[in-house]
Backbone as a printed PyTorch tensor [residue, N CA C, xyz], in Angstrom:
tensor([[[  2.4800,   5.2490, -14.7580],
         [  2.5000,   4.5840, -13.5890],
         [  2.3320,   2.8890, -13.5880]],

        [[  2.6120,   2.2750, -12.6300],
         [  1.9780,   1.2300, -12.3860],
         [  1.9670,   0.4370, -10.7310]],

        [[  0.7980,  -0.2150, -10.8550],
         [  0.4500,  -0.6550,  -9.3710],
         [  0.8850,  -2.0720,  -9.2050]],

        [[  1.9350,  -2.6450,  -8.7430],
         [  2.4410,  -3.8020,  -8.6510],
         [  2.2110,  -4.2850,  -7.2700]],

        [[  2.4860,  -5.4730,  -7.4290],
         [  2.3500,  -6.6870,  -6.2850],
         [  3.4530,  -5.8240,  -5.1360]],

        [[  2.6470,  -6.2410,  -3.8650],
         [  3.5660,  -5.3560,  -2.6360],
         [  4.7420,  -5.5230,  -2.4980]],

        [[  5.2540,  -6.6300,  -2.5880],
         [  6.5300,  -6.8760,  -2.5940],
         [  7.5270,  -6.9700,  -3.4890]],

        [[  8.8940,  -6.0110,  -3.6950],
         [  9.5370,  -5.8300,  -4.6660],
         [ 10.3980,  -7.5280,  -4.5670]],

        [[ 10.8520,  -7.4970,  -3.3680],
         [ 11.7230,  -8.8030,  -3.3210],
         [ 12.1070,  -8.8690,  -1.6200]],

        [[ 12.0410, -10.0040,  -1.2580],
         [ 12.4490, -10.3890,   0.3660],
         [ 14.1740,  -9.8350,   0.4630]],

        [[ 14.0570,  -9.6740,   1.7690],
         [ 15.5740,  -9.4690,   2.2850],
         [ 16.4650, -10.6850,   2.2150]],

        [[ 15.8830, -11.8340,   2.3550],
         [ 16.7850, -13.1610,   2.2790],
         [ 17.2100, -13.2710,   1.0040]],

        [[ 16.5590, -12.9890,   0.0780],
         [ 17.0700, -12.8220,  -1.4430],
         [ 18.0170, -11.9130,  -1.8690]],

        [[ 17.7000, -10.6870,  -1.3860],
         [ 18.5850,  -9.4160,  -1.7360],
         [ 18.4670,  -8.3930,  -0.2870]],

        [[ 19.5330,  -8.0200,  -0.1480],
         [ 19.6460,  -7.0950,   0.9000],
         [ 18.9700,  -5.4190,   0.6470]],

        [[ 18.5060,  -5.2580,  -0.8010],
         [ 17.8670,  -4.1610,  -0.5990],
         [ 16.1060,  -4.4030,  -0.6190]],

        [[ 15.6750,  -5.4920,  -0.4020],
         [ 14.5210,  -6.2660,  -0.1540],
         [ 14.1010,  -5.6140,   1.4440]],

        [[ 12.4760,  -6.1530,   0.8800],
         [ 12.0360,  -5.8320,   2.5270],
         [ 11.9930,  -7.1300,   3.4610]],

        [[ 11.6310,  -6.8240,   4.8780],
         [ 11.8850,  -7.2060,   5.8350],
         [ 10.6740,  -8.5560,   5.9060]],

        [[ 10.6730,  -8.9030,   4.7080],
         [  9.1570,  -9.9700,   4.6620],
         [  9.4630, -11.3540,   4.0630]],

        [[  8.6370, -12.3870,   4.1420],
         [  8.6410, -13.5980,   3.5500],
         [  7.4390, -13.9960,   2.8210]],

        [[  7.1360, -12.9510,   1.5420],
         [  6.2400, -12.9840,   0.7460],
         [  6.4570, -14.3000,   0.0160]],

        [[  5.5520, -15.1170,  -0.5340],
         [  5.6140, -16.2190,  -1.3560],
         [  5.8170, -15.8830,  -3.0650]],

        [[  5.4500, -14.6230,  -2.9980],
         [  5.7420, -14.2280,  -4.4280],
         [  6.1670, -12.7600,  -4.4380]],

        [[  6.8710, -12.4050,  -5.5080],
         [  7.4610, -11.1640,  -5.5770],
         [  7.7300, -10.7480,  -6.8410]],

        [[  7.4780,  -9.6740,  -6.8530],
         [  7.8250,  -8.8350,  -8.4300],
         [  9.0100,  -9.2020,  -9.0270]],

        [[ 10.1480,  -9.1940,  -8.1140],
         [ 11.4290,  -9.3920,  -9.6290],
         [ 11.5400, -10.9990,  -9.3170]],

        [[ 11.3230, -11.9110,  -8.7450],
         [ 11.6720, -13.2600,  -8.6580],
         [ 10.5930, -14.0420,  -9.2470]],

        [[  9.3470, -13.5220,  -9.1850],
         [  8.2250, -14.4360,  -9.4640],
         [  7.4750, -13.8130, -11.0870]],

        [[  7.3460, -12.1510, -11.1220],
         [  6.6770, -11.8300, -11.7730],
         [  7.2760, -11.2880, -12.7520]],

        [[  8.5880, -11.0420, -12.3870],
         [  9.7010, -10.8110, -13.5170],
         [  9.6330,  -9.0660, -13.6190]],

        [[  9.3530,  -8.1510, -13.0600],
         [  9.1970,  -6.9510, -12.8960],
         [ 10.2330,  -6.1210, -11.8410]],

        [[ 11.0320,  -5.5400, -12.2450],
         [ 12.0600,  -4.8390, -11.6430],
         [ 11.5070,  -3.3210, -11.4160]],

        [[ 10.5790,  -3.4650, -10.7660],
         [ 10.1740,  -2.0020, -10.0960],
         [ 10.8450,  -1.0980,  -9.9110]],

        [[ 12.1730,  -1.2880,  -8.9570],
         [ 13.3070,  -0.4130,  -8.6090],
         [ 13.7530,   0.2700,  -9.6270]],

        [[ 14.1940,  -0.7070, -10.5390],
         [ 15.0840,  -0.3850, -11.7810],
         [ 13.8360,   0.4530, -12.7160]],

        [[ 12.6800,   0.3410, -12.6060],
         [ 12.1470,   1.0300, -13.1170],
         [ 12.0890,   2.9100, -12.6770]],

        [[ 11.6660,   2.6160, -11.5570],
         [ 11.6220,   3.9380, -10.8120],
         [ 13.0310,   4.8010, -10.8480]],

        [[ 13.8430,   4.0000, -10.4230],
         [ 14.9810,   4.7340, -10.8480],
         [ 15.8880,   5.0190, -12.1480]],

        [[ 15.1510,   4.6300, -13.0760],
         [ 15.8760,   4.7150, -14.6530],
         [ 14.4790,   6.2310, -14.9420]],

        [[ 13.3420,   6.2300, -14.0220],
         [ 12.5850,   6.9810, -14.4180],
         [ 11.5310,   6.6560, -15.3190]],

        [[ 11.5950,   5.4500, -15.6880],
         [ 10.6580,   4.8510, -16.9340],
         [  9.0540,   4.6970, -16.4550]],

        [[  9.1190,   4.9180, -14.9490],
         [  7.4130,   5.3820, -14.7270],
         [  7.6400,   6.3320, -13.8510]],

        [[  6.5830,   7.3730, -14.0850],
         [  6.3790,   8.7420, -13.0650],
         [  5.4720,   8.3380, -11.3920]],

        [[  4.8390,   7.3770, -11.4000],
         [  4.7030,   6.9010, -10.1400],
         [  4.4290,   5.3800, -10.0800]],

        [[  4.2560,   5.2420,  -8.6540],
         [  4.1620,   3.8290,  -8.2950],
         [  3.0320,   3.5240,  -7.1770]],

        [[  2.1490,   2.3140,  -7.5500],
         [  1.3070,   2.3530,  -6.4100],
         [  0.8770,   0.7790,  -5.8500]],

        [[  1.9850,   0.5630,  -4.9560],
         [  2.0680,  -0.5070,  -4.5700],
         [  0.9470,  -1.2070,  -4.1980]],

        [[  0.2720,  -2.9280,  -4.5100],
         [ -0.7810,  -2.9930,  -3.5310],
         [ -0.5830,  -3.7890,  -2.1070]],

        [[ -0.6450,  -3.0100,  -1.2330],
         [ -0.4700,  -3.3450,   0.0210],
         [ -1.5900,  -4.3010,   0.9360]],

        [[ -2.2130,  -5.0800,   0.3440],
         [ -2.9340,  -5.3840,   0.7320],
         [ -3.1680,  -6.6160,   2.0760]],

        [[ -2.1270,  -6.4090,   2.6150],
         [ -1.5690,  -7.4080,   3.8440],
         [ -2.5210,  -6.2160,   5.2130]],

        [[ -2.6710,  -7.2030,   6.3220],
         [ -3.0460,  -6.2780,   7.4750],
         [ -1.7880,  -5.8190,   8.5640]],

        [[ -1.9580,  -4.9390,   9.0410],
         [ -0.9090,  -4.9270,  10.2440],
         [ -0.3690,  -5.4790,  11.0560]],

        [[  0.7230,  -6.0180,  10.8540],
         [  0.9220,  -7.0250,  11.9990],
         [  0.8600,  -8.6160,  11.2670]],

        [[  1.0310,  -8.6960,   9.7660],
         [  0.9900,  -9.6870,   9.0970],
         [  1.8170, -10.7590,   9.3710]],

        [[  2.0690, -11.8750,   9.4780],
         [  3.2920, -12.2750,   9.8050],
         [  4.3050, -12.5310,   8.7300]],

        [[  3.8580, -12.7120,   7.5250],
         [  4.7160, -12.7900,   6.4110],
         [  4.8620, -11.3610,   5.8380]],

        [[  4.2760, -10.6160,   5.7900],
         [  3.9700,  -9.2770,   5.1260],
         [  3.4140,  -8.1250,   5.4850]],

        [[  3.8430,  -7.5450,   6.5660],
         [  3.7440,  -6.4690,   7.5700],
         [  2.8260,  -5.4510,   6.7500]],

        [[  1.8300,  -5.1590,   6.7950],
         [  1.7440,  -3.2990,   6.0400],
         [  2.9810,  -2.5570,   6.5520]],

        [[  3.0540,  -2.2680,   7.9000],
         [  3.9320,  -1.1860,   8.3930],
         [  5.5310,  -1.3970,   7.9190]],

        [[  5.7810,  -2.7190,   7.8790],
         [  7.2840,  -2.9770,   7.5980],
         [  7.0310,  -2.4920,   5.7300]],

        [[  5.9180,  -2.6940,   4.9140],
         [  6.2930,  -2.6180,   3.6630],
         [  6.1500,  -1.1620,   3.4380]],

        [[  5.0530,  -0.4700,   3.8430],
         [  4.9370,   1.1120,   3.6160],
         [  6.4230,   1.9370,   4.1080]],

        [[  7.0790,   1.5530,   4.8320],
         [  8.3330,   1.8060,   5.2650],
         [  9.1500,   1.8150,   4.4040]],

        [[  9.2170,   0.5980,   3.9000],
         [ 10.0740,  -0.0160,   2.7020],
         [  9.7850,   0.8440,   1.3450]],

        [[  8.9390,   0.8970,   0.7780],
         [  8.6910,   1.5370,  -0.3720],
         [  8.6120,   3.1450,  -0.2250]],

        [[  8.2150,   3.6540,   1.3960],
         [  8.7620,   5.0210,   1.4860],
         [ 10.0010,   5.3590,   1.3510]],

        [[ 11.3260,   4.4870,   1.4860],
         [ 12.4110,   4.6720,   1.2970],
         [ 13.0930,   4.3720,  -0.3730]],

        [[ 11.9570,   3.5120,  -1.3040],
         [ 12.4220,   3.4210,  -2.5300],
         [ 11.4940,   3.8500,  -3.7550]],

        [[ 11.3350,   5.1660,  -3.3380],
         [ 10.3720,   5.9170,  -4.7820],
         [ 11.3950,   6.5790,  -5.7900]],

        [[ 12.4450,   6.8320,  -5.0910],
         [ 13.9640,   7.3210,  -6.0440],
         [ 12.9310,   8.6270,  -6.6270]],

        [[ 12.5530,   9.3710,  -5.4980],
         [ 11.7130,  10.5290,  -5.7400],
         [ 10.7400,  10.5650,  -6.6760]],

        [[ 10.0240,   9.5110,  -7.1210],
         [  8.7910,   9.4660,  -7.6310],
         [  7.3510,   9.2900,  -6.9250]],

        [[  6.2470,   9.8250,  -7.1510],
         [  5.1430,   9.2730,  -6.4630],
         [  4.8390,   8.1040,  -6.0290]],

        [[  4.6380,   7.9360,  -4.7990],
         [  3.8090,   6.6400,  -4.3620],
         [  2.4650,   6.6940,  -3.4490]],

        [[  1.9510,   5.8980,  -4.3960],
         [  0.2130,   5.7870,  -3.6260],
         [  0.0220,   4.5530,  -3.3390]],

        [[ -0.4330,   4.4390,  -2.1410],
         [ -0.5290,   3.0130,  -1.4330],
         [ -1.8530,   2.3330,  -1.6870]],

        [[ -1.9540,   1.3190,  -2.3050],
         [ -3.2900,   0.3160,  -2.6540],
         [ -3.4060,  -0.2160,  -1.3450]],

        [[ -4.7680,   0.2260,  -0.8470],
         [ -5.1540,  -0.4510,   0.4690],
         [ -6.3870,  -1.6030,  -0.1230]],

        [[ -6.2830,  -2.6120,   0.8760],
         [ -6.9470,  -3.8090,   0.1930],
         [ -8.6020,  -3.7590,   1.4460]],

        [[ -9.3200,  -2.9740,   0.8520],
         [-10.5230,  -2.9210,   1.3670],
         [-11.3430,  -4.0830,   1.2990]],

        [[-11.2920,  -4.5820,   0.1070],
         [-11.9630,  -5.7630,  -0.1050],
         [-11.6170,  -7.1270,   1.0240]],

        [[-10.7500,  -6.7050,   1.7140],
         [-10.1900,  -7.8600,   2.8140],
         [-11.4030,  -7.8310,   3.9790]],

        [[-12.3140,  -6.9090,   4.0230],
         [-12.8770,  -6.5570,   4.9050],
         [-13.7080,  -8.0270,   5.4880]],

        [[-13.5300,  -8.4270,   6.7580],
         [-14.2160,  -9.4610,   7.2930],
         [-13.6370, -10.7750,   6.7300]],

        [[-12.1370, -10.9760,   6.1590],
         [-11.6860, -12.2660,   5.7190],
         [-11.4140, -13.0480,   6.7570]],

        [[-10.7470, -12.0760,   7.7110],
         [-10.0930, -12.7960,   9.1530],
         [-10.2490, -11.9760,  10.0740]],

        [[ -9.5990, -12.1990,  11.1260],
         [ -9.8170, -11.7870,  12.4430],
         [ -9.4470, -10.0710,  12.6010]],

        [[ -8.2640, -10.0800,  11.7570],
         [ -7.6740,  -8.6850,  11.6640],
         [ -8.3990,  -7.7380,  10.5430]],

        [[ -9.3040,  -8.1800,   9.7520],
         [ -9.8720,  -7.5550,   8.7680],
         [-11.0010,  -7.5250,   9.0590]],

        [[-11.4310,  -7.6890,  10.5970],
         [-13.0170,  -7.6780,  10.8130],
         [-12.8690,  -6.3550,  12.3880]],

        [[-11.3790,  -6.1190,  12.3110],
         [-11.1980,  -4.9480,  13.1430],
         [-11.8690,  -3.3210,  12.8670]],

        [[-12.5550,  -2.9320,  13.2390],
         [-13.1390,  -1.7810,  12.7860],
         [-11.7160,  -0.7240,  12.3290]],

        [[-11.0230,  -0.6620,  13.2190],
         [ -9.7600,   0.2110,  13.3410],
         [ -8.7880,  -0.1790,  12.1640]],

        [[ -8.7980,  -1.2800,  11.3540],
         [ -7.8490,  -1.7210,  10.6680],
         [ -7.2780,  -0.8180,   9.2550]],

        [[ -8.2660,  -0.0350,   8.6050],
         [ -7.8250,   0.7540,   7.4540],
         [ -8.1240,   2.1900,   8.0730]],

        [[ -8.2860,   2.4680,   9.3340],
         [ -8.1860,   3.8240,  10.0160],
         [ -6.9080,   3.9370,  10.4700]],

        [[ -6.1590,   2.9830,  11.0600],
         [ -4.6030,   2.8680,  11.0750],
         [ -3.8330,   2.5870,  10.1240]],

        [[ -4.2870,   2.2320,   9.0080],
         [ -3.1140,   2.0480,   7.7260],
         [ -3.4340,   3.2600,   7.2240]],

        [[ -4.3180,   4.0620,   7.0570],
         [ -4.4400,   5.5370,   6.6760],
         [ -3.5490,   6.3580,   7.5100]],

        [[ -3.5360,   6.3490,   8.8220],
         [ -3.0170,   7.3020,   9.7240],
         [ -1.4980,   6.9900,   9.4940]],

        [[ -1.0070,   5.7260,   9.5090],
         [  0.6340,   5.1760,   8.8360],
         [  1.0930,   5.5740,   7.5950]],

        [[  0.0450,   5.7280,   6.5290],
         [  0.8930,   6.2660,   5.3900],
         [  0.4880,   7.7450,   5.5270]],

        [[ -0.2550,   8.2260,   6.1380],
         [ -0.4260,   9.9260,   5.8830],
         [  0.9790,  10.3350,   6.6410]],

        [[  1.3090,   9.6250,   7.7290],
         [  2.7060,  10.0040,   8.6890],
         [  3.7850,   9.4950,   8.0300]],

        [[  3.8920,   8.4200,   7.1110],
         [  5.2240,   8.2310,   6.3980],
         [  5.5210,   8.9330,   5.4610]],

        [[  6.8830,   9.3240,   5.2930],
         [  7.4740,  10.6030,   4.3180],
         [  7.3490,   9.3630,   3.0050]],

        [[  7.1440,  10.3530,   1.7100],
         [  7.3920,   9.9900,   0.6730],
         [  6.3190,   9.2130,   0.0950]],

        [[  5.4550,   8.9590,   0.7870],
         [  4.1300,   8.4170,   0.3260],
         [  2.5830,   9.3760,   0.1320]],

        [[  2.2520,   9.6420,  -1.1490],
         [  1.7210,  10.6600,  -1.6180],
         [  0.2160,  10.4540,  -1.5770]],

        [[ -0.5800,   9.0520,  -1.3650],
         [ -1.9040,   9.3550,  -0.8450],
         [ -2.0600,   7.5410,  -0.9770]],

        [[ -3.5010,   7.3470,  -1.2810],
         [ -3.9900,   5.8350,  -1.4400],
         [ -5.1450,   5.6570,  -2.6450]],

        [[ -5.2070,   4.6070,  -2.7970],
         [ -6.1810,   4.0470,  -3.7560],
         [ -6.4150,   3.1320,  -3.3160]],

        [[ -7.7200,   2.7820,  -2.9760],
         [ -8.8490,   1.7830,  -2.5580],
         [ -8.9580,   0.7340,  -3.3270]],

        [[ -9.0140,  -0.9430,  -3.3100],
         [ -9.3660,  -1.5590,  -3.9730],
         [-10.2360,  -2.5680,  -3.0930]],

        [[-11.3440,  -2.9330,  -3.8050],
         [-11.8930,  -2.4900,  -4.5890],
         [-12.9060,  -1.5410,  -4.1270]],

        [[-13.0620,  -0.4970,  -4.8840],
         [-14.3490,   0.5140,  -4.5920],
         [-15.6490,  -0.0270,  -4.2250]],

        [[-15.9940,  -0.9430,  -4.7440],
         [-17.3960,  -1.4930,  -4.7940],
         [-17.5280,  -2.0600,  -3.2250]],

        [[-16.5250,  -2.3830,  -2.7420],
         [-16.6490,  -2.4790,  -1.7430],
         [-17.1990,  -1.8260,  -0.2790]],

        [[-17.0300,  -0.5290,  -0.8190],
         [-17.6640,   0.4870,   0.0170],
         [-19.2400,   0.4910,  -0.0950]],

        [[-19.6850,  -0.0810,  -1.2470],
         [-21.1950,  -0.4240,  -1.1860],
         [-22.0820,  -1.0100,   0.1160]],

        [[-21.0500,  -2.1940,   0.7600],
         [-21.3870,  -2.5110,   1.6980],
         [-21.1190,  -2.2480,   3.0320]],

        [[-20.8740,  -0.7080,   2.8730],
         [-20.2500,  -0.1860,   4.4330],
         [-19.3370,  -1.4940,   5.2580]],

        [[-18.4280,  -1.6300,   4.8480],
         [-17.6840,  -2.6790,   5.5790],
         [-17.1720,  -2.3680,   6.8290]],

        [[-17.2700,  -2.7850,   7.9890],
         [-17.2390,  -2.3840,   9.4360],
         [-17.3740,  -1.1730,   9.7120]],

        [[-18.1000,  -0.6330,   9.0170],
         [-18.6800,   1.0240,   9.1950],
         [-17.5880,   1.6800,   9.0700]],

        [[-16.6650,   1.4010,   7.8670],
         [-15.5780,   2.1960,   7.3600],
         [-16.3790,   3.7760,   6.5450]],

        [[-17.2290,   3.2900,   6.1530],
         [-17.7330,   4.6380,   5.5010],
         [-17.9470,   5.9110,   6.0030]],

        [[-18.4210,   5.7200,   6.9940],
         [-18.9180,   6.6430,   8.1700],
         [-17.6000,   7.0830,   8.6680]],

        [[-16.6610,   6.3980,   9.1440],
         [-15.2380,   6.5900,   9.9320],
         [-14.4100,   7.1160,   8.9400]],

        [[-14.4040,   6.8650,   7.7810],
         [-13.3340,   7.5050,   6.8570],
         [-14.0930,   9.1290,   6.4490]],

        [[-15.3640,   9.3010,   6.1850],
         [-16.0670,  10.4680,   5.7950],
         [-15.9890,  11.0660,   7.1020]],

        [[-16.3360,  11.0140,   8.0850],
         [-16.1620,  12.0400,   9.4050],
         [-14.7970,  12.0910,   9.8890]],

        [[-14.0360,  11.4280,   9.7230],
         [-12.3090,  11.4440,  10.3390],
         [-11.1840,  11.4100,   9.5130]],

        [[-11.5890,  11.0700,   7.9830],
         [-10.2500,  11.0010,   7.2690],
         [-10.4600,  12.0280,   5.6970]],

        [[-11.3910,  11.8790,   5.6220],
         [-11.8570,  12.7240,   4.2540],
         [-12.8790,  13.9980,   4.1510]],

        [[-13.0600,  14.7410,   5.3920],
         [-13.8870,  15.9120,   5.4180],
         [-13.8600,  16.6240,   4.4040]],

        [[-12.9580,  16.8800,   3.5390],
         [-12.8330,  18.0390,   2.4440],
         [-12.4610,  17.3790,   1.5660]],

        [[-12.7470,  17.8020,   0.2500],
         [-12.5340,  17.2400,  -1.2020],
         [-10.9030,  17.0470,  -1.4650]],

        [[-10.2580,  16.0260,  -2.0140],
         [ -8.6660,  16.0850,  -1.9570],
         [ -8.7120,  16.6700,  -3.4800]],

        [[ -7.1740,  17.1040,  -3.0960],
         [ -6.5350,  17.7860,  -4.3080],
         [ -5.6960,  17.1540,  -5.2040]],

        [[ -5.7650,  17.0270,  -6.4150],
         [ -4.8050,  15.9690,  -6.6860],
         [ -3.3390,  16.3010,  -6.9900]],

        [[ -2.5870,  15.8030,  -6.8300],
         [ -1.2480,  16.2350,  -6.4430],
         [ -0.5990,  15.9910,  -8.0770]],

        [[  0.4900,  16.7690,  -8.0360],
         [  1.1760,  16.8370,  -9.4390],
         [  2.2190,  15.6340,  -9.3660]],

        [[  2.2600,  15.3870, -10.4610],
         [  3.0850,  14.1930, -11.1350],
         [  4.6190,  14.9230, -10.7530]],

        [[  5.4590,  13.9200,  -9.9600],
         [  6.7720,  14.6590, -10.1620],
         [  7.5630,  14.2030, -11.4980]]])
């Protein structure tokens, strides 16, 4: 599998793209056709880097997670969460930003889990997230999912 940039293509360039206005996309700028790779079975999972906050005006987290959930082609999809962004702007100073992102991904079909980037950020306990995640979201050890 791979962990691509979070936007495959903007919908204004391709009707299959997401309703975003990202300045960079996998297809147009990075020359990576992630959808083709998933559709052909050339990769067995995808972990898009959704490092934007909920409500971002160009690349909204909720918009992107919904888009990826509809474009997995039956492969596992793990969402990359950008905890390294803690404190970088008002949205990332909110103590609820990562918890809301986790709640959204856990309630979205075809999303199999999450990856935190960068885990070294947890050393600083940003926004008190360490305690919040341990007490509310990760009370039990995680079971590793099978690869489809």
